[in-house]
Coordinates of C-alpha atoms in Angstrom, one line a residue:
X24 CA 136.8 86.1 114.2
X25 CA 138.4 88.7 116.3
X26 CA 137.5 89.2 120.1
X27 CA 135.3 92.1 119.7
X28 CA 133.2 90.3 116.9
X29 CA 133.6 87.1 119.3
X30 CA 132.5 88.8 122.5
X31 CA 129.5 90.6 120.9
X32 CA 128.1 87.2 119.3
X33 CA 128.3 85.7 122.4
X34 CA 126.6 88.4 124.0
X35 CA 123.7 88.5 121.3
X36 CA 123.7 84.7 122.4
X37 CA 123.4 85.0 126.1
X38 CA 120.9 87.9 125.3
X39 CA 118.8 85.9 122.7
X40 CA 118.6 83.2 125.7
X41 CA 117.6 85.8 128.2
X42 CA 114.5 87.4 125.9
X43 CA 113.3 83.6 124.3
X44 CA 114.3 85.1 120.8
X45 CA 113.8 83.0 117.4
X46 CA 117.3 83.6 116.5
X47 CA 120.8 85.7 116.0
X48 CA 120.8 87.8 113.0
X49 CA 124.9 88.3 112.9
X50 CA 125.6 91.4 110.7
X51 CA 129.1 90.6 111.6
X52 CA 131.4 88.6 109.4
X53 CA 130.8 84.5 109.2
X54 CA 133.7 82.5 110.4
X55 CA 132.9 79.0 111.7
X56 CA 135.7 78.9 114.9
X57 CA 132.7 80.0 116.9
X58 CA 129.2 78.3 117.7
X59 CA 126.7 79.2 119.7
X60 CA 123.5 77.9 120.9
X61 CA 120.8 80.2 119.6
X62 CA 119.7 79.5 115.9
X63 CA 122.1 81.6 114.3
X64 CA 121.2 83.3 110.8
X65 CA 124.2 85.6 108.7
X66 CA 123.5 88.7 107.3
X67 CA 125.8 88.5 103.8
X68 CA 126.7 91.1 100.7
X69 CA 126.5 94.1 103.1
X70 CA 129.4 96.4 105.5
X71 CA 127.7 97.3 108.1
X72 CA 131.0 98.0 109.3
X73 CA 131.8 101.4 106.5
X74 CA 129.4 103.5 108.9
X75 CA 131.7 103.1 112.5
X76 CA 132.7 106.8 112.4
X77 CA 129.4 108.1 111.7
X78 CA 127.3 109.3 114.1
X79 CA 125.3 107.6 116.8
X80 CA 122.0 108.8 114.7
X81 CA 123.1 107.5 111.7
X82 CA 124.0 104.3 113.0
X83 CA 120.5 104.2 114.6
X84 CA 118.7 104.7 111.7
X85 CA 121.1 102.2 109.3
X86 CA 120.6 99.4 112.2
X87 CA 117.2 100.0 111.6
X88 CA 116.6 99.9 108.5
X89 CA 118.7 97.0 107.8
X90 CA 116.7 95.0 110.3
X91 CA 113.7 95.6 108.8
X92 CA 114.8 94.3 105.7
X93 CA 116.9 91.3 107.1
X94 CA 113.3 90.7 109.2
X95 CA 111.4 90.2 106.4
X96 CA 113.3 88.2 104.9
X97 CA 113.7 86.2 108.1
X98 CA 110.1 85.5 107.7
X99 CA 109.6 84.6 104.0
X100 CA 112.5 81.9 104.1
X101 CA 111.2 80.1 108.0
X102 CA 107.4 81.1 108.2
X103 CA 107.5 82.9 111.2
X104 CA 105.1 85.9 111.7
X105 CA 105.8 86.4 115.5
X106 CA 108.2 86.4 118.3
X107 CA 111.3 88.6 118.9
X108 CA 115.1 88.0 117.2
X109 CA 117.8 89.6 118.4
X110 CA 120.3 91.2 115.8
X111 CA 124.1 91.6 115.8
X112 CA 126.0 94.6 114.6
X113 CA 129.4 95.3 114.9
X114 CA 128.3 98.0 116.9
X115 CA 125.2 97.6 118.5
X116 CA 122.9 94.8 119.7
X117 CA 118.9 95.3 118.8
X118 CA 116.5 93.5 120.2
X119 CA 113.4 93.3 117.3
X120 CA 109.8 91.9 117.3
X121 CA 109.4 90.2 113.9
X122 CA 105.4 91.0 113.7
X123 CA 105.8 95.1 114.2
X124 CA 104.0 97.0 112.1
X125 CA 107.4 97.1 109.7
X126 CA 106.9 94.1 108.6
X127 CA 103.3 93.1 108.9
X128 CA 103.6 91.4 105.3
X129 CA 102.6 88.0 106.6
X130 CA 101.6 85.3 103.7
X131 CA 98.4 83.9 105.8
X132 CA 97.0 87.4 104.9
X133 CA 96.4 86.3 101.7
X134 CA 95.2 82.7 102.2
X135 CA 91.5 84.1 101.4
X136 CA 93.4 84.3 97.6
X137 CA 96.2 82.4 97.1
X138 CA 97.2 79.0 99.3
X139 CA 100.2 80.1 101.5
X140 CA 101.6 77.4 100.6
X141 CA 101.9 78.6 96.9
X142 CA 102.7 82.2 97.5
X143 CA 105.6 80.9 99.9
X144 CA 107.3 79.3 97.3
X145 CA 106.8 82.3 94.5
X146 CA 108.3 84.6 97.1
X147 CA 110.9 82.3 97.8
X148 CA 111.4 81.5 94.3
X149 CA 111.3 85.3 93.7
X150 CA 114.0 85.9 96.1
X151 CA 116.4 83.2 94.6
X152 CA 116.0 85.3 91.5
X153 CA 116.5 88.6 92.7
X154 CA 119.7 87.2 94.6
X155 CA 121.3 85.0 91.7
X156 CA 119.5 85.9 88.9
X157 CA 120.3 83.8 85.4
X158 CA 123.7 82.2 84.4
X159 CA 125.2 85.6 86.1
X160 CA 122.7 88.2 84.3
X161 CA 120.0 90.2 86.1
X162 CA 116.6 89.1 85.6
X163 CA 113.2 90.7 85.9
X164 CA 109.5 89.5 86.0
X165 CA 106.3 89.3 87.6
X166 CA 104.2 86.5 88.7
X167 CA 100.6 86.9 89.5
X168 CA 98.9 84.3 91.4
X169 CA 94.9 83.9 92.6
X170 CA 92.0 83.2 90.3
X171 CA 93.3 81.6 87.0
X172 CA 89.8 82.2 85.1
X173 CA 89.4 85.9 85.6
X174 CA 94.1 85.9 85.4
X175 CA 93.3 84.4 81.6
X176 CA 90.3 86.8 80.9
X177 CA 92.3 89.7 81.6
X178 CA 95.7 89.0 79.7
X179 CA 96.8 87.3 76.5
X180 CA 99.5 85.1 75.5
X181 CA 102.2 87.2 73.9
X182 CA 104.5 84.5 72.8
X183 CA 103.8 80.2 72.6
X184 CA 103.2 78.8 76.1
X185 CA 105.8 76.6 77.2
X186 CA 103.6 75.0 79.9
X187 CA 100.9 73.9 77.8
X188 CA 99.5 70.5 77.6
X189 CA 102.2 69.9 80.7
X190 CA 101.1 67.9 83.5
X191 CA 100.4 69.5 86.6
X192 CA 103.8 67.9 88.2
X193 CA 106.0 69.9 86.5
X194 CA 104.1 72.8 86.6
X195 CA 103.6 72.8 90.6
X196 CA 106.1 75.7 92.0
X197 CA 105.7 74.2 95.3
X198 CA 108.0 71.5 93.9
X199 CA 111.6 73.1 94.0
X200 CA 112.9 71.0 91.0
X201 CA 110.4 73.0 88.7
X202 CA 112.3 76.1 89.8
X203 CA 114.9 75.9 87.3
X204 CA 112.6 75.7 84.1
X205 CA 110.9 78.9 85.8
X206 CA 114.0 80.8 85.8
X207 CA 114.9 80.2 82.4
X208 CA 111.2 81.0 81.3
X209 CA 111.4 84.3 83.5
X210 CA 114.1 85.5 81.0
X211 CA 110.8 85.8 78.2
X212 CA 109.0 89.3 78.1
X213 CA 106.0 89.0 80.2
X214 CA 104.5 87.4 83.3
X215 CA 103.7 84.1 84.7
X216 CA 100.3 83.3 85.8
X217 CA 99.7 81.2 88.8
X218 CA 96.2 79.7 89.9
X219 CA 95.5 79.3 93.7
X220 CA 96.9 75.9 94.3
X221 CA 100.2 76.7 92.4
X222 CA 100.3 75.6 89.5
X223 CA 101.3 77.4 86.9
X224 CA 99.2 78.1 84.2
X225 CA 101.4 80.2 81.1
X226 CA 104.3 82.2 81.1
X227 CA 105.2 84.6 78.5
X228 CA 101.4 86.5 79.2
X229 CA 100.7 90.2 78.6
X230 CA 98.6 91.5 81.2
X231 CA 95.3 93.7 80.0
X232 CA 94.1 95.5 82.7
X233 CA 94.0 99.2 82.3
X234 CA 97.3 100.8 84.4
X235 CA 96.3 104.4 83.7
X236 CA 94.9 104.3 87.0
X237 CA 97.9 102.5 89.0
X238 CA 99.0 105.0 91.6
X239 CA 102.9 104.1 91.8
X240 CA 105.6 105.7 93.4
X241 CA 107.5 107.0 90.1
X242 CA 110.1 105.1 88.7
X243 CA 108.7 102.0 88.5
X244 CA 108.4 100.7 84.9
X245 CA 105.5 99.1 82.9
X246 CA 105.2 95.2 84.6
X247 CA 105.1 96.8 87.9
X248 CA 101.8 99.2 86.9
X249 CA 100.4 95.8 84.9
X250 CA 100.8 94.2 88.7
X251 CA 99.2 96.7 90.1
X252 CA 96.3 97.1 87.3
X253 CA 95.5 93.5 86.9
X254 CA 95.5 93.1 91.0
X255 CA 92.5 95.4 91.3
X256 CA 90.4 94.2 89.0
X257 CA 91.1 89.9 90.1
X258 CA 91.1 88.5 93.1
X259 CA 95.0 88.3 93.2
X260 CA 98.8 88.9 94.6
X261 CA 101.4 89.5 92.2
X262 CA 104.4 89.5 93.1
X263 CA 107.0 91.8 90.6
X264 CA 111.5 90.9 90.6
X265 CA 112.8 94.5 89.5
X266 CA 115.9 93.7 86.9
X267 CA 117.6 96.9 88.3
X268 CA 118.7 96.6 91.6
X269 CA 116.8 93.4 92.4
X270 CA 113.6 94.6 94.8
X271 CA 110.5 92.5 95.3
X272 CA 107.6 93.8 95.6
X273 CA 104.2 92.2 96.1
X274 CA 100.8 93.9 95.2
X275 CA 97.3 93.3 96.2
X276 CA 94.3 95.1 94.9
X277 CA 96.2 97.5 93.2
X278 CA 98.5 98.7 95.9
X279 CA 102.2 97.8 97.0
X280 CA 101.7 95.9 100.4
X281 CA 105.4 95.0 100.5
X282 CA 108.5 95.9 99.2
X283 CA 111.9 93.3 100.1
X284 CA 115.2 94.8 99.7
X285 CA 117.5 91.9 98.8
X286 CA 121.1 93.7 99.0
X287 CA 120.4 92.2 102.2
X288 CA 120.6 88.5 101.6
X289 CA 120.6 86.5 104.7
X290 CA 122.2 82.7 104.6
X291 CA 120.6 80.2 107.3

């Protein structure tokens, strides 16, 4: 690490001490000849560094938006809805309160539908995907979680069920192992439904709800306006991976309430 990159982690540290922050979000590169003492988390697959002859406004508003991203994140992968982190750039040194109204996508908001416990691990799970995707190939799908019933009523099995007649074990997406058979199911056109506790239900399901009235920002393809459709008319969050460019977004009653970037990909 060279001394500027050196001197500004170690100022991020002192500063992090100074305002009781959760953590260092280093947006500078990782090398491991330096520790420090606050909880450190490394910002990867980005150059934050491309942008030092622009202007100080541009550099403003890429910190910022970067941080929002990296934030939420932040909070998906250690639970944390509040408190301040302090983030490094190669150029600047922001101080950032995790519950501002940029990110006030907090997982307890749904507990009234969905366990947090459950949705935790589909966003985590969601995020793995949208990083990694399958053996190297891009993969997209949905996952809607909350009131199995009325998630059955409104959809339809479009091909055999590969969950079926499973015990609830090895259908639990709290438990990591089940992860991989989920990934290779995600590569099968439709969605995964979920009930409340987590345990997953079918994959391969067509969603029925009518999308005509989905108000989208355009662009987005068919399993995002099913997301939205079937999410106003059950009592649940679904959470869509896009195959292009690998955004998450999560939906509740028929509206976007967060949207994850994950060029950003942070590494605790």
């Amino acid at each position: 690490m060279n001394d500027k990159n050196r001197n500004l982690l170690l100022a991020a540290d002192n500063l992090a001490k100074t305002v009781n922050a959760l953590a260092v979000i280093s947006f500078l590169p990782k090398e491991d000849d330096i520790v420090i003492d606050t909880p450190t988390v490394h910002v990867v697959d980005i150059q934050p560094e491309i942008l030092r002859d622009h202007s100080m406004l541009a550099l403003v508003d890429y910190c910022s938006n970067q941080i929002v991203d990296a934030v939420l994140q932040y909070k998906i992968l250690t639970k944390a809805d509040c408190g301040t982190v302090v983030a490094a750039f190669p150029y600047a040194l922001l101080i950032y309160d995790v519950g501002s109204q940029e990110n006030s996508f907090s997982v307890g908001d749904y507990a009234h539908i969905v366990e947090p416990e459950a949705l935790h691990a589909v966003l985590m799970l969601a995020l793995e995907l949208a990083h990694d995707g399958r053996e190297g190939r891009s993969v997209g799908t949905a996952f809607i979680v909350g009131d199995i019933d009325e998630l059955k009523r409104w959809s339809h099995q479009g091909v055999l069920n590969p969950y079926e007649g499973h015990p609830k074990e090895v259908r639990d997406i709290k438990i990591r192992e089940n992860w991989e058979s989920v990934k290779e199911f995600a590569q099968l056109d439709g969605v995964f439904i979920i009930d409340k506790e987590g345990i997953i239900a079918a994959s391969g399901r067509y969603l029925d709800a009518d999308s005509r009235d989905a108000n989208l920002q355009s662009g987005l393809g068919g399993r995002h306006l099913a997301t939205a459709a079937i999410t106003k008319v059950v009592h649940a969050v679904g959470i869509v991976v896009s195959e292009s460019g690998g955004v998450i977004r999560v939906f509740v009653g028929g509206k976007s309430v967060a949207q994850i970037r994950t060029d950003v990909r942070l590494v605790l």
